[in-house]
PDB file of C-alpha atoms in Angstrom:
ATOM      1  CA  GLY A   1     198.002 -67.055-181.595  1.00 54.00           C
ATOM      2  CA  ALA A   2     201.365 -65.476-182.257  1.00 83.00           C
ATOM      3  CA  GLY A   3     202.229 -62.432-180.233  1.00 95.00           C
ATOM      4  CA  VAL A   4     204.829 -59.775-180.888  1.00 97.00           C
ATOM      5  CA  SER A   5     208.236 -61.309-181.461  1.00 97.00           C
ATOM      6  CA  GLN A   6     211.631 -59.677-181.300  1.00 98.00           C
ATOM      7  CA  SER A   7     215.053 -60.807-182.383  1.00 98.00           C
ATOM      8  CA  PRO A   8     217.669 -61.260-181.265  1.00 98.00           C
ATOM      9  CA  ARG A   9     216.659 -61.701-177.634  1.00 97.00           C
ATOM     10  CA  TYR A  10     220.173 -60.813-176.496  1.00 98.00           C
ATOM     11  CA  LYS A  11     222.838 -58.804-178.249  1.00 98.00           C
ATOM     12  CA  VAL A  12     226.323 -57.928-177.100  1.00 98.00           C
ATOM     13  CA  ALA A  13     228.078 -55.240-179.088  1.00 98.00           C
ATOM     14  CA  LYS A  14     231.446 -53.615-178.765  1.00 98.00           C
ATOM     15  CA  ARG A  15     231.372 -49.863-178.387  1.00 98.00           C
ATOM     16  CA  GLY A  16     231.260 -48.271-181.824  1.00 98.00           C
ATOM     17  CA  GLN A  17     229.523 -51.172-183.572  1.00 98.00           C
ATOM     18  CA  ASP A  18     226.210 -50.808-185.360  1.00 98.00           C
ATOM     19  CA  VAL A  19     223.285 -53.008-184.315  1.00 98.00           C
ATOM     20  CA  ALA A  20     219.893 -53.820-185.833  1.00 98.00           C
ATOM     21  CA  LEU A  21     216.997 -55.016-183.739  1.00 98.00           C
ATOM     22  CA  ARG A  22     213.972 -56.608-185.340  1.00 98.00           C
ATOM     23  CA  CYS A  23     210.310 -56.536-184.353  1.00 98.00           C
ATOM     24  CA  ASP A  24     207.553 -58.691-185.831  1.00 98.00           C
ATOM     25  CA  PRO A  25     204.220 -57.210-184.724  1.00 97.00           C
ATOM     26  CA  ILE A  26     200.941 -59.057-184.443  1.00 96.00           C
ATOM     27  CA  SER A  27     199.540 -59.585-187.936  1.00 95.00           C
ATOM     28  CA  GLY A  28     197.111 -56.840-188.875  1.00 93.00           C
ATOM     29  CA  HIS A  29     198.250 -54.393-186.235  1.00 94.00           C
ATOM     30  CA  VAL A  30     198.499 -50.955-187.739  1.00 95.00           C
ATOM     31  CA  SER A  31     200.476 -49.266-184.973  1.00 94.00           C
ATOM     32  CA  LEU A  32     203.965 -50.165-183.819  1.00 96.00           C
ATOM     33  CA  PHE A  33     205.954 -48.660-180.989  1.00 95.00           C
ATOM     34  CA  TRP A  34     209.544 -48.889-179.780  1.00 97.00           C
ATOM     35  CA  TYR A  35     210.572 -48.322-176.171  1.00 97.00           C
ATOM     36  CA  GLN A  36     213.885 -48.327-174.324  1.00 97.00           C
ATOM     37  CA  GLN A  37     213.946 -49.767-170.815  1.00 95.00           C
ATOM     38  CA  ALA A  38     217.009 -49.174-168.658  1.00 93.00           C
ATOM     39  CA  LEU A  39     217.662 -51.524-165.746  1.00 88.00           C
ATOM     40  CA  GLY A  40     215.260 -50.853-162.886  1.00 86.00           C
ATOM     41  CA  GLN A  41     213.310 -48.255-164.834  1.00 90.00           C
ATOM     42  CA  GLY A  42     210.061 -48.082-166.695  1.00 92.00           C
ATOM     43  CA  PRO A  43     210.011 -48.220-170.492  1.00 94.00           C
ATOM     44  CA  GLU A  44     210.615 -44.923-172.265  1.00 95.00           C
ATOM     45  CA  PHE A  45     208.958 -44.133-175.563  1.00 94.00           C
ATOM     46  CA  LEU A  46     211.246 -43.940-178.585  1.00 96.00           C
ATOM     47  CA  THR A  47     209.118 -43.859-181.722  1.00 96.00           C
ATOM     48  CA  TYR A  48     205.722 -44.735-183.213  1.00 94.00           C
ATOM     49  CA  PHE A  49     204.618 -45.973-186.631  1.00 96.00           C
ATOM     50  CA  GLN A  50     201.224 -46.102-188.193  1.00 95.00           C
ATOM     51  CA  ASN A  51     201.598 -48.552-191.046  1.00 96.00           C
ATOM     52  CA  GLU A  52     204.840 -47.511-192.759  1.00 97.00           C
ATOM     53  CA  ALA A  53     204.656 -43.898-191.658  1.00 97.00           C
ATOM     54  CA  GLN A  54     206.794 -42.848-188.713  1.00 97.00           C
ATOM     55  CA  LEU A  55     204.452 -40.405-187.006  1.00 95.00           C
ATOM     56  CA  ASP A  56     206.460 -39.641-183.908  1.00 93.00           C
ATOM     57  CA  LYS A  57     210.194 -40.021-183.329  1.00 94.00           C
ATOM     58  CA  SER A  58     210.476 -37.520-180.529  1.00 93.00           C
ATOM     59  CA  GLY A  59     211.817 -40.113-178.093  1.00 94.00           C
ATOM     60  CA  LEU A  60     214.851 -41.172-180.105  1.00 97.00           C
ATOM     61  CA  PRO A  61     217.789 -40.081-177.926  1.00 95.00           C
ATOM     62  CA  SER A  62     220.163 -39.120-180.720  1.00 95.00           C
ATOM     63  CA  ASP A  63     220.654 -39.225-184.465  1.00 96.00           C
ATOM     64  CA  ARG A  64     222.473 -42.533-183.981  1.00 98.00           C
ATOM     65  CA  PHE A  65     219.044 -44.119-183.527  1.00 98.00           C
ATOM     66  CA  PHE A  66     216.996 -44.873-186.607  1.00 98.00           C
ATOM     67  CA  ALA A  67     213.822 -46.902-187.037  1.00 98.00           C
ATOM     68  CA  GLU A  68     212.009 -48.056-190.125  1.00 98.00           C
ATOM     69  CA  ARG A  69     208.956 -50.050-191.089  1.00 98.00           C
ATOM     70  CA  PRO A  70     209.112 -50.014-194.899  1.00 97.00           C
ATOM     71  CA  GLU A  71     206.169 -52.305-195.648  1.00 96.00           C
ATOM     72  CA  GLY A  72     204.043 -51.485-192.654  1.00 95.00           C
ATOM     73  CA  SER A  73     204.727 -54.771-190.917  1.00 96.00           C
ATOM     74  CA  VAL A  74     208.190 -55.744-189.625  1.00 98.00           C
ATOM     75  CA  SER A  75     210.176 -52.935-188.060  1.00 98.00           C
ATOM     76  CA  THR A  76     213.886 -52.524-187.458  1.00 98.00           C
ATOM     77  CA  LEU A  77     215.517 -50.295-184.884  1.00 98.00           C
ATOM     78  CA  LYS A  78     219.085 -49.484-185.821  1.00 98.00           C
ATOM     79  CA  ILE A  79     221.644 -47.987-183.509  1.00 98.00           C
ATOM     80  CA  GLN A  80     224.834 -46.710-185.071  1.00 98.00           C
ATOM     81  CA  ARG A  81     228.171 -46.383-183.284  1.00 98.00           C
ATOM     82  CA  THR A  82     226.785 -47.891-180.084  1.00 98.00           C
ATOM     83  CA  GLN A  83     227.775 -46.367-176.758  1.00 98.00           C
ATOM     84  CA  GLN A  84     227.693 -47.891-173.280  1.00 97.00           C
ATOM     85  CA  GLU A  85     224.703 -45.762-172.353  1.00 96.00           C
ATOM     86  CA  ASP A  86     222.736 -47.534-175.098  1.00 98.00           C
ATOM     87  CA  SER A  87     222.759 -50.710-172.976  1.00 98.00           C
ATOM     88  CA  ALA A  88     219.109 -51.438-172.185  1.00 97.00           C
ATOM     89  CA  VAL A  89     216.195 -53.644-173.111  1.00 97.00           C
ATOM     90  CA  TYR A  90     214.510 -52.485-176.309  1.00 98.00           C
ATOM     91  CA  LEU A  91     210.816 -53.275-176.327  1.00 98.00           C
ATOM     92  CA  CYS A  92     208.501 -53.323-179.296  1.00 98.00           C
ATOM     93  CA  ALA A  93     204.717 -53.131-179.005  1.00 95.00           C
ATOM     94  CA  SER A  94     201.912 -53.206-181.527  1.00 95.00           C
ATOM     95  CA  SER A  95     198.250 -52.307-181.450  1.00 92.00           C
ATOM     96  CA  LEU A  96     195.311 -52.439-183.824  1.00 90.00           C
ATOM     97  CA  ALA A  97     195.216 -48.662-183.817  1.00 80.00           C
ATOM     98  CA  GLY A  98     197.171 -45.967-182.051  1.00 65.00           C
ATOM     99  CA  GLU A  99     194.979 -45.658-178.993  1.00 67.00           C
ATOM    100  CA  ASP A 100     194.179 -49.325-178.518  1.00 75.00           C
ATOM    101  CA  GLU A 101     195.806 -51.703-176.068  1.00 85.00           C
ATOM    102  CA  GLN A 102     199.464 -52.241-176.853  1.00 90.00           C
ATOM    103  CA  TYR A 103     200.851 -55.769-176.911  1.00 93.00           C
ATOM    104  CA  PHE A 104     204.516 -55.983-176.016  1.00 96.00           C
ATOM    105  CA  GLY A 105     207.201 -58.310-177.250  1.00 97.00           C
ATOM    106  CA  PRO A 106     209.757 -59.888-174.898  1.00 97.00           C
ATOM    107  CA  GLY A 107     212.370 -57.288-175.738  1.00 98.00           C
ATOM    108  CA  THR A 108     215.969 -57.391-176.920  1.00 98.00           C
ATOM    109  CA  ARG A 109     218.562 -56.942-174.212  1.00 98.00           C
ATOM    110  CA  LEU A 110     221.450 -54.941-175.659  1.00 98.00           C
ATOM    111  CA  THR A 111     224.732 -54.845-173.796  1.00 98.00           C
ATOM    112  CA  VAL A 112     227.440 -52.541-175.107  1.00 98.00           C
ATOM    113  CA  THR A 113     230.922 -53.368-173.833  1.00 97.00           C
TER     114      THR A 113
ATOM    115  CA  GLY B   1     208.949 -31.722-166.544  1.00 35.00           C
ATOM    116  CA  GLU B   2     205.664 -33.541-166.087  1.00 39.00           C
ATOM    117  CA  SER B   3     205.981 -37.217-165.388  1.00 46.00           C
ATOM    118  CA  VAL B   4     204.341 -40.332-164.093  1.00 54.00           C
ATOM    119  CA  GLY B   5     205.809 -41.826-160.971  1.00 50.00           C
ATOM    120  CA  LEU B   6     205.174 -44.265-158.147  1.00 44.00           C
ATOM    121  CA  HIS B   7     205.132 -43.797-154.398  1.00 48.00           C
ATOM    122  CA  LEU B   8     206.817 -47.058-153.358  1.00 50.00           C
ATOM    123  CA  PRO B   9     209.500 -49.012-155.166  1.00 84.00           C
ATOM    124  CA  THR B  10     208.791 -52.355-153.402  1.00 91.00           C
ATOM    125  CA  LEU B  11     205.816 -54.039-151.801  1.00 93.00           C
ATOM    126  CA  SER B  12     205.779 -57.375-149.994  1.00 95.00           C
ATOM    127  CA  VAL B  13     202.500 -59.068-149.115  1.00 96.00           C
ATOM    128  CA  GLN B  14     201.377 -62.391-147.752  1.00 97.00           C
ATOM    129  CA  GLU B  15     199.645 -64.787-150.135  1.00 97.00           C
ATOM    130  CA  GLY B  16     195.909 -64.277-149.892  1.00 97.00           C
ATOM    131  CA  ASP B  17     196.127 -60.685-148.705  1.00 97.00           C
ATOM    132  CA  ASN B  18     195.027 -57.735-150.807  1.00 97.00           C
ATOM    133  CA  SER B  19     197.689 -55.556-152.454  1.00 97.00           C
ATOM    134  CA  ILE B  20     197.504 -51.859-153.199  1.00 96.00           C
ATOM    135  CA  ILE B  21     199.990 -50.252-155.554  1.00 95.00           C
ATOM    136  CA  ASN B  22     199.964 -46.481-155.859  1.00 93.00           C
ATOM    137  CA  CYS B  23     200.912 -44.069-158.583  1.00 92.00           C
ATOM    138  CA  ALA B  24     201.083 -40.287-158.774  1.00 90.00           C
ATOM    139  CA  TYR B  25     200.910 -38.414-162.032  1.00 87.00           C
ATOM    140  CA  SER B  26     201.545 -34.766-162.689  1.00 81.00           C
ATOM    141  CA  ASN B  27     200.147 -34.172-166.172  1.00 85.00           C
ATOM    142  CA  SER B  28     196.673 -32.845-165.425  1.00 85.00           C
ATOM    143  CA  ALA B  29     195.805 -33.112-169.119  1.00 85.00           C
ATOM    144  CA  SER B  30     196.177 -36.911-169.104  1.00 87.00           C
ATOM    145  CA  ASP B  31     192.891 -38.661-169.742  1.00 88.00           C
ATOM    146  CA  TYR B  32     193.858 -42.295-170.116  1.00 90.00           C
ATOM    147  CA  PHE B  33     195.793 -44.493-167.703  1.00 93.00           C
ATOM    148  CA  ILE B  34     196.955 -48.062-167.885  1.00 94.00           C
ATOM    149  CA  TRP B  35     198.423 -50.556-165.434  1.00 96.00           C
ATOM    150  CA  TYR B  36     200.964 -53.058-166.708  1.00 96.00           C
ATOM    151  CA  LYS B  37     202.551 -56.102-165.106  1.00 97.00           C
ATOM    152  CA  GLN B  38     206.084 -57.074-166.091  1.00 96.00           C
ATOM    153  CA  GLU B  39     207.632 -60.382-165.138  1.00 95.00           C
ATOM    154  CA  SER B  40     211.345 -60.971-165.350  1.00 92.00           C
ATOM    155  CA  GLY B  41     212.546 -61.358-168.933  1.00 91.00           C
ATOM    156  CA  LYS B  42     209.182 -60.475-170.436  1.00 94.00           C
ATOM    157  CA  GLY B  43     207.561 -57.420-171.888  1.00 96.00           C
ATOM    158  CA  PRO B  44     204.867 -55.496-170.007  1.00 96.00           C
ATOM    159  CA  GLN B  45     201.443 -57.112-169.974  1.00 95.00           C
ATOM    160  CA  PHE B  46     198.251 -55.056-169.928  1.00 94.00           C
ATOM    161  CA  ILE B  47     196.216 -55.461-166.744  1.00 96.00           C
ATOM    162  CA  ILE B  48     193.531 -52.809-166.738  1.00 96.00           C
ATOM    163  CA  ASP B  49     192.918 -49.287-167.959  1.00 94.00           C
ATOM    164  CA  ILE B  50     190.763 -46.347-166.982  1.00 95.00           C
ATOM    165  CA  ARG B  51     189.720 -43.120-168.639  1.00 93.00           C
ATOM    166  CA  SER B  52     189.466 -39.842-166.814  1.00 92.00           C
ATOM    167  CA  ASN B  53     185.669 -39.791-167.002  1.00 94.00           C
ATOM    168  CA  MET B  54     185.632 -42.679-164.526  1.00 96.00           C
ATOM    169  CA  ASP B  55     186.939 -42.986-160.976  1.00 96.00           C
ATOM    170  CA  LYS B  56     186.822 -46.752-160.625  1.00 98.00           C
ATOM    171  CA  ARG B  57     187.041 -49.753-162.872  1.00 98.00           C
ATOM    172  CA  GLN B  58     187.033 -53.408-161.939  1.00 97.00           C
ATOM    173  CA  GLY B  59     188.499 -56.434-163.619  1.00 95.00           C
ATOM    174  CA  GLN B  60     189.101 -59.963-162.514  1.00 93.00           C
ATOM    175  CA  ARG B  61     190.647 -59.645-159.041  1.00 96.00           C
ATOM    176  CA  VAL B  62     191.903 -56.146-159.920  1.00 98.00           C
ATOM    177  CA  THR B  63     190.441 -52.714-159.372  1.00 98.00           C
ATOM    178  CA  VAL B  64     191.845 -49.398-160.546  1.00 98.00           C
ATOM    179  CA  LEU B  65     190.932 -46.202-158.741  1.00 98.00           C
ATOM    180  CA  LEU B  66     191.505 -42.753-160.179  1.00 97.00           C
ATOM    181  CA  ASN B  67     191.466 -39.596-158.079  1.00 95.00           C
ATOM    182  CA  LYS B  68     191.806 -36.687-160.446  1.00 92.00           C
ATOM    183  CA  THR B  69     191.693 -34.119-157.671  1.00 93.00           C
ATOM    184  CA  VAL B  70     195.018 -35.251-156.253  1.00 93.00           C
ATOM    185  CA  LYS B  71     196.251 -36.865-159.465  1.00 92.00           C
ATOM    186  CA  HIS B  72     196.546 -40.296-157.917  1.00 93.00           C
ATOM    187  CA  LEU B  73     196.016 -43.742-159.376  1.00 94.00           C
ATOM    188  CA  SER B  74     195.963 -47.045-157.534  1.00 96.00           C
ATOM    189  CA  LEU B  75     195.805 -50.709-158.431  1.00 97.00           C
ATOM    190  CA  GLN B  76     194.193 -53.088-155.992  1.00 98.00           C
ATOM    191  CA  ILE B  77     194.788 -56.817-156.333  1.00 98.00           C
ATOM    192  CA  ALA B  78     192.461 -59.038-154.341  1.00 98.00           C
ATOM    193  CA  ALA B  79     193.645 -62.314-152.786  1.00 97.00           C
ATOM    194  CA  THR B  80     197.196 -61.870-154.035  1.00 97.00           C
ATOM    195  CA  GLN B  81     198.786 -65.026-155.422  1.00 97.00           C
ATOM    196  CA  PRO B  82     202.430 -66.012-155.965  1.00 96.00           C
ATOM    197  CA  GLY B  83     201.868 -65.565-159.705  1.00 96.00           C
ATOM    198  CA  ASP B  84     201.175 -61.897-159.065  1.00 97.00           C
ATOM    199  CA  SER B  85     204.825 -61.337-158.129  1.00 97.00           C
ATOM    200  CA  ALA B  86     206.174 -58.912-160.732  1.00 96.00           C
ATOM    201  CA  VAL B  87     206.919 -55.245-161.331  1.00 96.00           C
ATOM    202  CA  TYR B  88     203.831 -53.124-161.827  1.00 96.00           C
ATOM    203  CA  PHE B  89     203.858 -49.937-163.876  1.00 95.00           C
ATOM    204  CA  CYS B  90     201.286 -47.256-164.260  1.00 94.00           C
ATOM    205  CA  ALA B  91     201.344 -45.401-167.535  1.00 93.00           C
ATOM    206  CA  GLU B  92     199.576 -42.515-169.173  1.00 91.00           C
ATOM    207  CA  ASN B  93     198.937 -42.328-172.870  1.00 80.00           C
ATOM    208  CA  PRO B  94     198.143 -38.812-173.929  1.00 63.00           C
ATOM    209  CA  ASN B  95     199.148 -39.005-177.586  1.00 65.00           C
ATOM    210  CA  ASN B  96     200.411 -42.472-178.448  1.00 72.00           C
ATOM    211  CA  ASP B  97     203.725 -41.787-176.682  1.00 78.00           C
ATOM    212  CA  MET B  98     202.966 -43.756-173.553  1.00 84.00           C
ATOM    213  CA  ARG B  99     204.716 -42.507-170.395  1.00 88.00           C
ATOM    214  CA  PHE B 100     205.577 -45.102-167.784  1.00 90.00           C
ATOM    215  CA  GLY B 101     206.457 -44.661-164.151  1.00 85.00           C
ATOM    216  CA  ALA B 102     209.498 -46.356-162.626  1.00 80.00           C
ATOM    217  CA  GLY B 103     207.525 -49.344-161.311  1.00 91.00           C
ATOM    218  CA  THR B 104     206.749 -51.102-158.028  1.00 94.00           C
ATOM    219  CA  ARG B 105     208.089 -54.576-157.370  1.00 95.00           C
ATOM    220  CA  LEU B 106     205.441 -56.758-155.751  1.00 96.00           C
ATOM    221  CA  THR B 107     206.646 -59.830-153.884  1.00 96.00           C
ATOM    222  CA  VAL B 108     204.131 -62.355-152.619  1.00 96.00           C
ATOM    223  CA  LYS B 109     205.231 -64.451-149.659  1.00 94.00           C
ATOM    224  CA  PRO B 110     203.751 -67.957-149.418  1.00 89.00           C
TER     225      PRO B 110
END
């Protein structure tokens, strides 16, 4: 069956550009999570959705980061005015419910030059 | 602040040997822990989990041990295989915002 997919897999942006990263969760999964993983580090929580409601955005590092999931399925993570420190792999995960096992996508590797 | 971390950044074992990967956590309120495996270019993959009302849980070739007294978690892999080579993360999930440690890179020598 289809797992979590993310696009693009790789993105290179010039400093100051806006980027949009897409996540397609497993069909029927209520919960969706975004994580940021810097090179050589573990993933760090960014934000969490239950259906279309963003229940926790405490991990978003600045107001340049914005996530949405308008129809409770596909989610987009947008980063405005990208900075070099935004370079990382952005991982999306989904689960049937908030406390169930999370299934991760392959991630989008963002490089800001 | 409170965090999840790992004792060793790298571990190299011979194929067929058992591997033990350790993790220390500092949030005494955590009651759910997960081990993930991450291969290069892929997202983390669930291996096994354990709740704080248990001290041991076994899966296929893997065992997780939880020592709440010293806030220590370990993952044991029996008969390690080349396909087990990856980075292993422990994580705690107190309130849907899962906290990962930095990871241990396991290398299996043939």
